[in-house]
Amino acid sequence: MGGSSDEPLVLGIETSCDETGVGIVRGRTLLADAVASSVEEHARFGGVVPEVASRAHLEAMVPTIERACETAGVRLADVDAVAVTHGPGLAGTLLVGVASAKALAWGLGKPLYGVNHLAAHVAVDQLEHGPLPEPCLALLVSGGHSSLLRVTDVTATGGVDPLGATIDDAAGEAFDKVARLLGLPFPGGPHIDRAAREGDGVAIDFPRGLSSRRDLERHRFDFSFSGLKTAVARWVEARERSGEPVPVADVAASFQEAVCDVLVRKALDAAASEGVEDLLIGGGVAANSRLRALAVERAERLGVRVRVPRPGLCTDNGAMVAALGAEMVARGRTPSSLDLPADSSLPVTEVLAG
Amino acid sequence: MLLALDTSSPQVSVALHDGVDVVDERVSEQPMRHGEQVMPLVDAALRACDAHRHDLTAVAVGVGPGPFTGLRVGLVTARTLAHVLDLPVYGVCSLDVLALEAVAQRLPGLDAGFAAASDARRREVHLATYDAEGRRVDGPVVGRADALAATLPPGLPVVGEGALLYPDALRAAGEPMPLRPSAGWLARAVAGELVELGDPEPLYLRRPDAETPGARKPVS
Ligand SMILES: [Zn+2]
């Protein structure tokens, strides 16, 4: 299969939310990306239920490992290292992956790397676009996180510097909540994206969070989506009260425009201020078509190169964990110990557990 | 060499059985933190016996009932080890292990049968009933100790931590009764085929806490 055989074969496990992901890479070559999702079990609850997700992870774990090996055409015994997301994420779901990864690494007699989920979202792009430029700026947006990072070395302490983050809801969370408001299914991202294509993004002028001059002094690179979500709710309710139909496509498009506008504006402002010429966008919301288009369009004018992994690599998966694990091996980082904990609130600066 | 582990109580219990008897048994020092402690304990047990992972021939795991998060750690560990080392894996009800230990230790007063109860938190217990030989008659079920006690013959002796937690409802069997499932007895149970062996499937007994969202709350 792909990749030269002197590069490390790394298996990565991801269970920080509702996807059981097992990926296998050889160096920077993706060999398998097996994902089992429990998203349909959560749909009727309007959000991920941790206990439901944890139960699904237990059932899916070993079958997903098997499927990844089959797809990659490798035997478990050939694996050189095991990497696992040990945070941040849901405590109970993380633990299933961490416990399985430890048993796997120990059973193989191979090193274990407990890695940071956010850093893995950055590292995954190497599988598609080759080595990461250093430094680069990473905008990570998903249902669980929204952060702007300056990355000089994704494998090293001090190599990932957080410039800003959301101060309330994650961007993906806002997508879910607005989708619910508009009667669209969970998860909201893809449905809003689809509805917005028929709508007008400038039809309604929704607020751009933390963009006033005063906010920019204290929160130049931070995000806020809670006010936007409330503004959309108010607008929809006013419409309903007046007995007029809610123009779903226009609301979706205008909401999406407000989110993408502020994400791209702040990311490019950070790129300019840091003198960084490469912007990487990752996380589930990076699958949004408008975010990609807007980022590419505006970045070009500023001479900033944009890298966005294909949608399947943006959402949570095991390949991203394997990609970061392979980079840890390549750069000679020290493996994690067998008492590795799951850490639901792991800071983004801690890329590798001791 | 059989590896046995149980994570259905606040402690992690790990044991090795060489076909004759238990050759190593260890219990976690810290309560909870099952995920951090189980593999280091497995590793330490093998080292203490000068054994290698390839000396393992089977894995046994307590399938609860017990608090879900810890329970899953044991199950996913057992399943993954069995998969990677290509071993059979057996699941055993953790209350059966308590019962077997009580009978094997000849705890007095169990001639007319008894029950085993563990802490289910939320002011509830997990409970199953057994005959004098330690064969399960009924259960396991989860519920308030007083409500479950009402379904038992009056004065039925109860082994396990649940009996100590709710002394008003459950009558603790004599001393020294087993309090938490031990991997040592789990190993003996499996090696001697003294209990019903099942798949490594968790006995949750409760549905996940999850509420379907109600009507939208207006913001203005
Ligand atoms: Zn993520």
Coordinates of C-alpha atoms and ligand atoms in Angstrom, one line a residue:
Chain A
M1 CA 0.0 0.0 0.0
G2 CA 0.9 3.7 -0.1
G3 CA 3.9 5.2 1.8
S4 CA 7.4 4.0 1.9
S5 CA 7.9 1.2 4.4
D6 CA 10.6 2.9 6.4
E7 CA 8.1 5.4 7.6
P8 CA 6.2 4.6 10.8
L9 CA 2.9 2.9 10.6
V10 CA 0.7 4.6 13.1
L11 CA -2.8 3.8 14.2
G12 CA -4.9 6.6 15.7
I13 CA -8.0 6.5 17.9
E14 CA -10.5 9.3 18.3
T15 CA -13.5 9.2 20.7
S16 CA -13.8 12.8 22.0
C17 CA -17.5 13.1 20.9
D18 CA -19.9 10.9 18.9
E19 CA -17.6 9.5 16.2
T20 CA -15.6 6.4 16.9
G21 CA -12.6 7.0 14.6
V22 CA -9.7 4.7 13.8
G23 CA -7.2 5.9 11.2
I24 CA -4.0 4.3 10.0
V25 CA -1.2 6.3 8.3
R26 CA 2.2 5.5 7.1
G27 CA 4.2 8.7 7.6
R28 CA 2.1 11.3 5.9
T29 CA 0.2 8.8 3.7
L30 CA -3.4 8.0 4.7
L31 CA -4.1 4.3 4.5
A32 CA -7.4 4.0 6.3
D33 CA -10.0 6.3 8.0
A34 CA -12.7 4.1 9.6
V35 CA -15.5 6.0 11.4
A36 CA -18.5 4.7 13.2
S37 CA -20.9 7.5 14.1
S38 CA -23.7 7.5 16.7
V39 CA -25.0 10.8 15.3
E40 CA -28.4 9.3 14.4
E41 CA -29.0 8.2 18.0
H42 CA -28.5 11.8 19.2
A43 CA -30.7 13.4 16.5
R44 CA -33.9 13.2 18.5
F45 CA -32.3 14.7 21.5
G46 CA -31.1 17.7 19.5
G47 CA -27.5 17.3 20.6
V48 CA -24.9 14.7 21.6
V49 CA -25.9 12.8 24.7
P50 CA -22.6 11.7 26.4
E51 CA -23.9 8.4 27.8
V52 CA -25.5 7.4 24.5
A53 CA -22.2 8.2 22.7
S54 CA -20.1 6.4 25.3
R55 CA -22.2 3.2 24.9
A56 CA -21.9 3.4 21.2
H57 CA -18.1 3.8 21.4
L58 CA -17.7 0.6 23.5
E59 CA -19.7 -1.3 20.9
A60 CA -17.9 0.2 17.9
M61 CA -14.3 0.2 19.2
V62 CA -12.9 -3.2 18.2
P63 CA -15.0 -3.5 15.0
T64 CA -13.7 -0.1 13.9
I65 CA -10.1 -1.1 14.6
E66 CA -10.7 -4.3 12.5
R67 CA -12.2 -2.3 9.7
A68 CA -9.3 0.2 9.6
C69 CA -6.8 -2.7 9.4
E70 CA -8.7 -4.3 6.6
T71 CA -9.0 -1.1 4.6
A72 CA -5.3 -0.3 5.1
G73 CA -4.3 -3.9 4.2
V74 CA -2.1 -4.2 7.3
R75 CA -2.0 -6.5 10.3
L76 CA -2.2 -5.0 13.8
A77 CA 1.2 -6.6 14.5
D78 CA 2.7 -4.3 11.8
V79 CA 1.7 -1.1 13.7
D80 CA 4.7 0.8 15.0
A81 CA 2.8 3.2 17.3
V82 CA -0.6 3.9 18.7
A83 CA -1.9 7.5 19.1
V84 CA -5.1 8.5 20.9
T85 CA -7.1 11.7 21.6
H86 CA -6.8 12.1 25.4
G87 CA -8.5 15.5 25.4
P88 CA -10.3 17.8 25.2
G89 CA -13.8 16.3 24.7
L90 CA -16.5 14.5 26.6
A91 CA -14.9 12.8 29.7
G92 CA -16.8 9.5 29.3
T93 CA -16.3 9.1 25.6
L94 CA -12.6 10.0 25.7
L95 CA -12.1 7.3 28.3
V96 CA -13.3 4.5 26.0
G97 CA -10.7 5.4 23.3
V98 CA -7.9 6.0 25.8
A99 CA -8.5 2.7 27.6
S100 CA -8.7 0.8 24.2
A101 CA -5.5 2.5 22.9
K102 CA -3.6 1.6 26.1
A103 CA -4.6 -2.1 25.8
L104 CA -3.7 -2.0 22.1
A105 CA -0.3 -0.4 22.6
W106 CA 0.5 -2.7 25.5
G107 CA -0.7 -5.8 23.6
L108 CA 1.5 -4.9 20.7
G109 CA 4.4 -3.8 22.8
K110 CA 4.5 -0.5 21.0
P111 CA 4.6 3.1 22.1
L112 CA 1.5 5.1 23.0
Y113 CA 1.0 8.8 22.3
G114 CA -1.8 10.6 24.1
V115 CA -2.4 13.6 21.9
N116 CA -4.5 16.8 21.8
H117 CA -7.6 16.7 19.7
L118 CA -7.2 20.3 18.5
A119 CA -3.6 19.7 17.4
A120 CA -4.8 16.7 15.6
H121 CA -7.2 18.8 13.6
V122 CA -4.2 20.8 12.5
A123 CA -2.0 17.9 11.7
V124 CA -4.5 16.1 9.5
D125 CA -4.0 18.5 6.7
Q126 CA -0.5 17.0 6.2
L127 CA -2.2 13.9 4.8
E128 CA -3.7 16.0 2.0
H129 CA -1.5 19.0 1.4
G130 CA 1.9 17.8 2.6
P131 CA 4.1 19.2 5.4
L132 CA 2.6 22.1 7.3
P133 CA 4.3 25.5 6.7
E134 CA 5.9 26.7 9.9
P135 CA 4.6 29.0 11.2
C136 CA 1.0 28.8 10.1
L137 CA -2.2 30.1 11.4
A138 CA -4.9 27.6 12.2
L139 CA -8.6 28.4 12.5
L140 CA -10.4 25.5 14.1
V141 CA -14.2 25.6 14.1
S142 CA -16.5 22.8 15.1
G143 CA -19.4 21.9 17.4
G144 CA -17.1 21.8 20.4
H145 CA -14.4 24.4 19.7
S146 CA -13.7 27.7 17.9
S147 CA -10.1 28.8 18.2
L148 CA -7.4 30.7 16.4
L149 CA -3.9 29.3 16.8
R150 CA -0.4 30.2 15.8
V151 CA 1.4 26.9 15.1
T152 CA 5.2 26.7 14.9
D153 CA 5.5 23.0 15.8
V154 CA 2.3 20.9 16.2
T155 CA 4.3 18.3 18.2
A156 CA 6.0 20.5 20.7
T157 CA 5.1 22.2 24.0
G158 CA 5.0 25.9 23.1
G159 CA 4.6 25.1 19.4
V160 CA 0.9 25.8 19.5
D161 CA 0.0 29.3 20.7
P162 CA -3.7 30.2 21.2
L163 CA -4.4 33.7 19.9
G164 CA -8.1 33.6 20.5
A165 CA -11.1 31.4 21.1
T166 CA -14.9 31.6 21.6
I167 CA -16.0 33.2 24.8
D168 CA -19.4 31.5 24.7
D169 CA -20.8 29.1 22.1
A170 CA -18.7 27.2 19.6
A171 CA -19.5 28.1 16.0
G172 CA -20.9 24.6 15.3
E173 CA -23.1 24.9 18.3
A174 CA -24.6 28.0 16.9
F175 CA -25.3 26.2 13.6
D176 CA -27.1 23.4 15.6
K177 CA -29.2 25.9 17.6
V178 CA -30.2 28.0 14.6
A179 CA -31.0 24.9 12.6
R180 CA -33.4 23.8 15.3
L181 CA -35.0 27.3 15.3
L182 CA -35.6 26.9 11.6
G183 CA -37.0 23.3 11.9
L184 CA -33.9 21.8 10.3
P185 CA -32.4 18.5 11.5
F186 CA -29.4 17.9 13.8
P187 CA -26.5 18.3 13.2
G188 CA -27.3 21.7 11.8
G189 CA -24.2 22.5 9.8
P190 CA -24.8 20.6 6.5
H191 CA -28.6 21.5 6.6
I192 CA -27.9 25.3 7.0
D193 CA -25.3 25.1 4.3
R194 CA -27.8 23.5 1.9
A195 CA -30.7 25.8 2.8
A196 CA -28.4 28.9 2.5
R197 CA -27.6 28.1 -1.1
E198 CA -31.2 29.1 -2.0
G199 CA -31.0 32.2 0.1
D200 CA -29.6 35.7 0.2
G201 CA -26.7 36.2 2.6
V202 CA -27.2 40.0 2.9
A203 CA -31.0 39.8 3.3
I204 CA -30.8 40.2 7.1
D205 CA -28.1 42.1 8.8
F206 CA -27.3 39.8 11.8
P207 CA -24.7 41.0 14.3
R208 CA -21.0 40.1 14.0
G209 CA -19.9 39.2 17.6
L210 CA -16.9 41.0 19.2
S211 CA -16.4 43.2 16.2
S212 CA -17.1 46.7 17.7
R213 CA -14.1 48.9 18.3
R214 CA -14.4 48.5 22.0
D215 CA -14.6 44.7 21.8
L216 CA -11.7 44.6 19.4
E217 CA -9.5 46.2 22.1
R218 CA -10.0 43.3 24.5
H219 CA -11.1 40.5 22.2
R220 CA -9.4 41.1 18.9
F221 CA -9.0 37.4 18.0
D222 CA -11.8 36.0 20.2
F223 CA -15.3 34.9 19.0
S224 CA -18.8 35.1 20.4
F225 CA -21.8 33.4 18.8
S226 CA -24.3 33.5 21.6
G227 CA -25.6 37.0 20.7
L228 CA -25.9 36.1 17.0
K229 CA -28.0 33.0 18.0
T230 CA -30.3 35.2 20.1
A231 CA -30.6 37.8 17.3
V232 CA -31.7 35.0 14.9
A233 CA -34.2 33.7 17.4
R234 CA -35.7 37.2 18.0
W235 CA -35.9 37.8 14.3
V236 CA -37.7 34.5 13.6
E237 CA -40.1 35.1 16.5
A238 CA -41.0 38.6 15.4
R239 CA -41.8 37.1 12.0
E240 CA -43.9 34.4 13.5
R241 CA -45.8 36.9 15.7
S242 CA -46.6 39.0 12.7
G243 CA -48.1 36.0 11.0
E244 CA -45.6 36.1 8.1
P245 CA -43.8 33.0 6.9
V246 CA -40.2 32.6 7.9
P247 CA -37.9 32.8 4.9
V248 CA -35.8 29.8 6.0
A249 CA -33.2 30.1 3.1
D250 CA -32.6 33.8 3.7
V251 CA -32.3 33.4 7.5
A252 CA -29.9 30.4 7.0
A253 CA -27.8 32.4 4.4
S254 CA -27.7 35.5 6.5
F255 CA -26.8 33.7 9.7
Q256 CA -24.1 31.7 7.8
E257 CA -22.7 34.8 6.3
A258 CA -22.5 36.5 9.8
V259 CA -20.5 33.5 11.2
C260 CA -18.2 33.1 8.2
D261 CA -17.6 36.8 7.9
V262 CA -16.4 37.2 11.4
L263 CA -14.4 33.9 11.3
V264 CA -12.5 34.9 8.2
R265 CA -12.1 38.5 9.1
K266 CA -10.5 37.7 12.4
A267 CA -8.4 34.9 11.0
L268 CA -7.0 37.2 8.3
D269 CA -6.5 40.0 10.8
A270 CA -4.4 37.6 12.9
A271 CA -2.4 36.5 9.8
A272 CA -1.6 40.1 9.0
S273 CA -0.8 41.0 12.6
E274 CA 1.4 37.9 13.0
G275 CA 3.0 38.2 9.6
V276 CA 1.9 34.6 8.8
E277 CA 1.2 33.7 5.1
D278 CA -0.5 30.4 5.5
L279 CA -4.0 29.8 7.0
L280 CA -5.3 26.4 7.7
I281 CA -9.0 25.9 8.5
G282 CA -10.1 22.7 10.2
G283 CA -12.8 21.2 12.4
G284 CA -16.4 20.2 11.3
V285 CA -17.5 23.7 10.4
A286 CA -14.6 23.9 7.9
A287 CA -16.7 21.6 5.8
N288 CA -19.1 24.6 5.3
S289 CA -18.9 25.6 1.6
R290 CA -19.4 29.3 2.3
L291 CA -16.6 29.4 4.9
R292 CA -14.2 27.9 2.4
A293 CA -15.2 30.2 -0.5
L294 CA -15.1 33.3 1.6
A295 CA -11.7 32.5 3.1
V296 CA -10.1 31.7 -0.3
E297 CA -11.6 34.9 -1.9
R298 CA -10.5 37.3 0.8
A299 CA -7.1 35.6 1.5
E300 CA -6.1 35.8 -2.1
R301 CA -6.3 39.6 -2.0
L302 CA -4.0 39.7 1.0
G303 CA -1.5 37.1 -0.4
V304 CA -2.4 34.5 2.2
R305 CA -2.5 30.9 1.2
V306 CA -5.5 28.9 2.5
R307 CA -5.4 25.2 3.2
V308 CA -8.6 23.3 4.0
P309 CA -8.6 19.5 4.2
R310 CA -11.4 17.8 2.4
P311 CA -14.7 17.6 4.4
G312 CA -14.2 14.0 5.5
L313 CA -10.9 14.9 7.2
C314 CA -12.4 18.1 8.8
T315 CA -14.9 16.3 10.9
D316 CA -13.6 14.2 13.8
N317 CA -11.8 11.1 12.7
G318 CA -9.0 8.7 13.6
A319 CA -6.8 9.7 10.7
M320 CA -6.1 13.1 12.2
V321 CA -4.9 11.4 15.4
A322 CA -2.8 9.0 13.5
A323 CA -1.4 11.9 11.5
L324 CA -0.3 13.7 14.6
G325 CA 1.0 10.5 16.1
A326 CA 3.1 9.9 13.0
E327 CA 4.5 13.4 13.4
M328 CA 5.3 12.7 17.0
V329 CA 7.2 9.6 16.0
A330 CA 9.0 11.4 13.1
R331 CA 10.1 14.2 15.5
G332 CA 11.3 11.8 18.2
R333 CA 8.9 12.9 20.8
T334 CA 8.7 10.9 24.1
P335 CA 5.7 8.5 24.2
S336 CA 3.1 8.8 26.9
S337 CA 3.0 6.5 30.0
L338 CA 0.5 3.8 30.6
D339 CA -1.3 5.8 33.3
L340 CA -2.4 8.4 30.7
P341 CA -5.6 10.0 31.8
A342 CA -8.5 11.3 29.7
D343 CA -8.6 15.1 30.2
S344 CA -11.9 16.7 29.1
S345 CA -10.6 20.2 29.5
L346 CA -7.1 19.7 28.1
P347 CA -5.6 23.1 27.1
V348 CA -4.7 23.4 23.4
T349 CA -1.0 24.2 24.4
E350 CA -0.6 20.6 25.7
V351 CA -0.1 18.7 22.5
L352 CA 1.3 15.5 23.9
A353 CA 0.8 13.8 27.3
G354 CA 3.8 12.8 29.4
Chain B
M1 CA -2.4 -17.8 32.0
L2 CA -5.8 -16.3 32.5
L3 CA -6.1 -12.5 33.0
A4 CA -9.1 -11.4 35.0
L5 CA -10.2 -7.8 35.6
D6 CA -13.2 -6.1 37.2
T7 CA -14.0 -2.4 37.1
S8 CA -17.6 -2.5 38.3
S9 CA -16.8 -1.1 41.8
P10 CA -14.9 2.1 42.7
Q11 CA -11.7 -0.1 42.7
V12 CA -10.0 -1.8 39.8
S13 CA -9.2 -5.4 40.5
V14 CA -6.8 -7.5 38.4
A15 CA -5.7 -11.1 38.8
L16 CA -3.7 -13.8 37.0
H17 CA -4.5 -17.5 37.2
D18 CA -2.1 -20.1 36.0
G19 CA -4.6 -22.9 35.6
V20 CA -4.0 -24.1 39.2
D21 CA -4.7 -21.1 41.2
V22 CA -4.5 -17.3 41.4
V23 CA -0.8 -16.3 41.1
D24 CA -1.2 -12.6 41.4
E25 CA -4.0 -10.3 42.5
R26 CA -3.9 -6.6 42.9
V27 CA -6.3 -3.8 43.6
S28 CA -6.1 -0.1 42.7
E29 CA -5.0 2.2 45.5
Q30 CA -7.0 5.2 44.4
P31 CA -10.7 5.0 44.2
M32 CA -12.2 5.6 40.7
R33 CA -9.8 6.6 37.9
H34 CA -10.2 3.2 36.4
G35 CA -8.9 4.3 33.1
E36 CA -5.6 5.4 34.5
Q37 CA -5.0 2.4 36.7
V38 CA -6.2 -0.7 34.9
M39 CA -3.4 -1.2 32.4
P40 CA -0.6 -0.3 34.8
L41 CA -2.0 -2.9 37.2
V42 CA -2.2 -5.6 34.4
D43 CA 1.4 -4.7 33.5
A44 CA 2.6 -4.9 37.1
A45 CA 0.8 -8.3 37.7
L46 CA 2.5 -9.9 34.7
R47 CA 5.9 -8.5 35.7
A48 CA 5.5 -9.8 39.2
C49 CA 4.9 -13.3 37.8
D50 CA 7.8 -13.0 35.3
A51 CA 5.2 -13.5 32.6
H52 CA 4.9 -12.0 29.2
R53 CA 1.8 -10.8 27.4
H54 CA 2.1 -13.7 25.0
D55 CA 1.8 -16.1 28.0
L56 CA -1.9 -15.0 28.3
T57 CA -4.4 -17.6 27.1
A58 CA -7.7 -15.9 27.9
V59 CA -9.3 -12.8 29.4
A60 CA -12.2 -12.6 31.9
V61 CA -14.0 -9.4 32.7
G62 CA -16.7 -8.5 35.2
V63 CA -19.6 -7.1 33.2
G64 CA -21.2 -5.3 36.1
P65 CA -23.7 -4.1 37.0
G66 CA -21.8 -1.0 38.1
P67 CA -21.2 2.6 37.4
F68 CA -21.1 2.9 33.6
T69 CA -17.9 4.9 33.0
G70 CA -15.7 2.6 35.0
L71 CA -17.5 -0.5 33.7
R72 CA -16.7 0.5 30.2
V73 CA -13.0 0.9 30.9
G74 CA -12.8 -2.8 32.0
L75 CA -14.9 -4.0 29.0
V76 CA -13.1 -2.1 26.3
T77 CA -9.7 -3.0 27.9
A78 CA -10.7 -6.7 27.9
R79 CA -12.1 -6.7 24.4
T80 CA -9.1 -4.8 23.0
L81 CA -6.6 -7.1 24.7
A82 CA -8.5 -10.2 23.5
H83 CA -8.5 -8.8 20.0
V84 CA -4.9 -7.7 19.8
L85 CA -3.6 -10.9 21.4
D86 CA -6.1 -13.1 19.7
L87 CA -7.5 -14.6 22.9
P88 CA -11.0 -15.7 24.0
V89 CA -12.8 -13.2 26.3
Y90 CA -15.4 -14.1 28.8
G91 CA -17.9 -11.9 30.6
V92 CA -19.2 -12.7 34.1
C93 CA -21.8 -10.9 36.1
S94 CA -19.9 -9.1 38.9
L95 CA -22.5 -10.0 41.5
D96 CA -22.0 -13.7 40.7
V97 CA -18.4 -13.3 41.6
L98 CA -19.4 -11.8 45.0
A99 CA -21.8 -14.8 45.5
L100 CA -19.2 -17.3 44.5
E101 CA -16.6 -15.9 46.9
A102 CA -19.1 -15.9 49.8
V103 CA -20.0 -19.6 49.2
A104 CA -16.4 -20.6 48.6
Q105 CA -15.3 -18.9 51.8
R106 CA -18.1 -20.9 53.6
L107 CA -19.6 -17.8 55.0
P108 CA -22.1 -19.1 57.6
G109 CA -25.9 -18.6 57.3
L110 CA -26.3 -18.9 53.6
D111 CA -28.0 -22.4 53.7
A112 CA -31.3 -21.0 52.6
G113 CA -30.0 -18.9 49.9
F114 CA -28.8 -15.2 50.0
A115 CA -28.5 -12.1 47.9
A116 CA -25.6 -10.0 46.7
A117 CA -25.9 -6.2 46.5
S118 CA -23.6 -3.5 45.2
D119 CA -23.7 0.3 45.2
A120 CA -25.6 1.6 42.2
R121 CA -25.3 5.3 43.5
R122 CA -28.4 7.6 43.4
R123 CA -29.5 5.9 46.6
E124 CA -30.0 2.6 44.8
V125 CA -28.4 -0.8 44.7
H126 CA -27.8 -3.6 42.2
L127 CA -29.1 -6.8 43.6
A128 CA -29.3 -10.5 42.6
T129 CA -30.4 -13.6 44.6
Y130 CA -28.6 -16.9 44.9
D131 CA -29.2 -20.4 46.1
A132 CA -27.0 -22.0 48.8
E133 CA -24.5 -23.1 46.1
G134 CA -24.1 -19.6 44.8
R135 CA -26.1 -20.2 41.6
R136 CA -28.1 -17.1 40.5
V137 CA -31.8 -17.4 41.1
D138 CA -33.0 -14.0 40.1
G139 CA -31.7 -10.6 39.0
P140 CA -29.6 -8.6 38.7
V141 CA -32.0 -5.6 39.1
V142 CA -31.5 -2.0 40.2
G143 CA -33.6 -0.1 42.6
R144 CA -33.9 1.4 46.0
A145 CA -32.7 -0.9 48.8
D146 CA -36.0 -0.8 50.7
A147 CA -38.1 -1.4 47.6
L148 CA -36.0 -4.4 46.5
A149 CA -35.8 -5.7 50.1
A150 CA -39.6 -5.9 50.1
T151 CA -39.4 -8.5 47.3
L152 CA -37.0 -10.8 49.2
P153 CA -37.8 -13.3 51.9
P154 CA -37.6 -11.5 55.3
G155 CA -34.2 -11.6 56.8
L156 CA -32.4 -13.0 53.8
P157 CA -28.7 -12.5 54.3
V158 CA -27.0 -10.1 51.8
V159 CA -23.3 -10.0 50.8
G160 CA -21.6 -7.0 49.2
E161 CA -21.2 -3.3 49.8
G162 CA -24.9 -2.7 49.2
A163 CA -25.7 -4.4 52.5
L164 CA -23.4 -2.1 54.4
L165 CA -24.8 1.0 52.8
Y166 CA -28.4 0.3 53.5
P167 CA -28.4 -1.6 56.9
D168 CA -32.1 -0.6 57.6
A169 CA -33.3 -2.3 54.4
L170 CA -30.8 -5.2 53.9
R171 CA -29.5 -7.6 56.4
A172 CA -25.7 -8.0 56.0
A173 CA -24.5 -11.6 56.1
G174 CA -21.9 -12.5 58.7
E175 CA -18.2 -11.4 58.8
P176 CA -16.0 -11.4 56.9
M177 CA -18.3 -11.1 53.9
P178 CA -17.0 -10.1 50.4
L179 CA -17.7 -6.4 49.8
R180 CA -16.6 -5.8 46.2
P181 CA -16.1 -8.2 43.3
S182 CA -12.5 -9.5 43.3
A183 CA -10.7 -10.4 40.1
G184 CA -9.1 -13.3 42.0
W185 CA -12.5 -14.9 42.5
L186 CA -13.5 -14.0 39.0
A187 CA -10.4 -15.8 37.7
R188 CA -11.2 -18.9 39.9
A189 CA -14.8 -18.8 38.7
V190 CA -13.8 -18.8 35.0
A191 CA -10.9 -21.2 35.4
G192 CA -13.1 -23.7 37.3
E193 CA -16.2 -23.0 35.2
L194 CA -18.1 -22.3 38.4
V195 CA -20.2 -19.5 36.9
E196 CA -22.2 -18.8 33.7
L197 CA -19.8 -17.4 31.1
G198 CA -21.2 -14.8 28.8
D199 CA -20.1 -12.3 26.2
P200 CA -18.2 -9.2 27.4
E201 CA -21.4 -7.1 27.2
P202 CA -22.1 -4.5 29.9
L203 CA -25.0 -5.0 32.3
Y204 CA -26.1 -1.4 32.4
L205 CA -29.6 -2.1 33.8
R206 CA -30.5 1.6 33.4
R207 CA -31.2 3.6 30.3
P208 CA -29.0 6.6 29.5
D209 CA -30.1 9.9 31.0
A210 CA -31.3 11.8 28.0
E211 CA -34.2 14.1 27.5
T212 CA -35.8 14.9 24.2
P213 CA -36.0 18.6 23.8
G214 CA -39.3 20.2 24.6
A215 CA -41.0 23.1 22.9
R216 CA -38.7 26.0 21.9
K217 CA -38.4 28.6 24.6
P218 CA -39.0 32.1 23.3
V219 CA -36.1 34.5 23.8
S220 CA -38.2 37.7 23.9
Ligands
ZN1 ZN -13.1 18.2 16.7

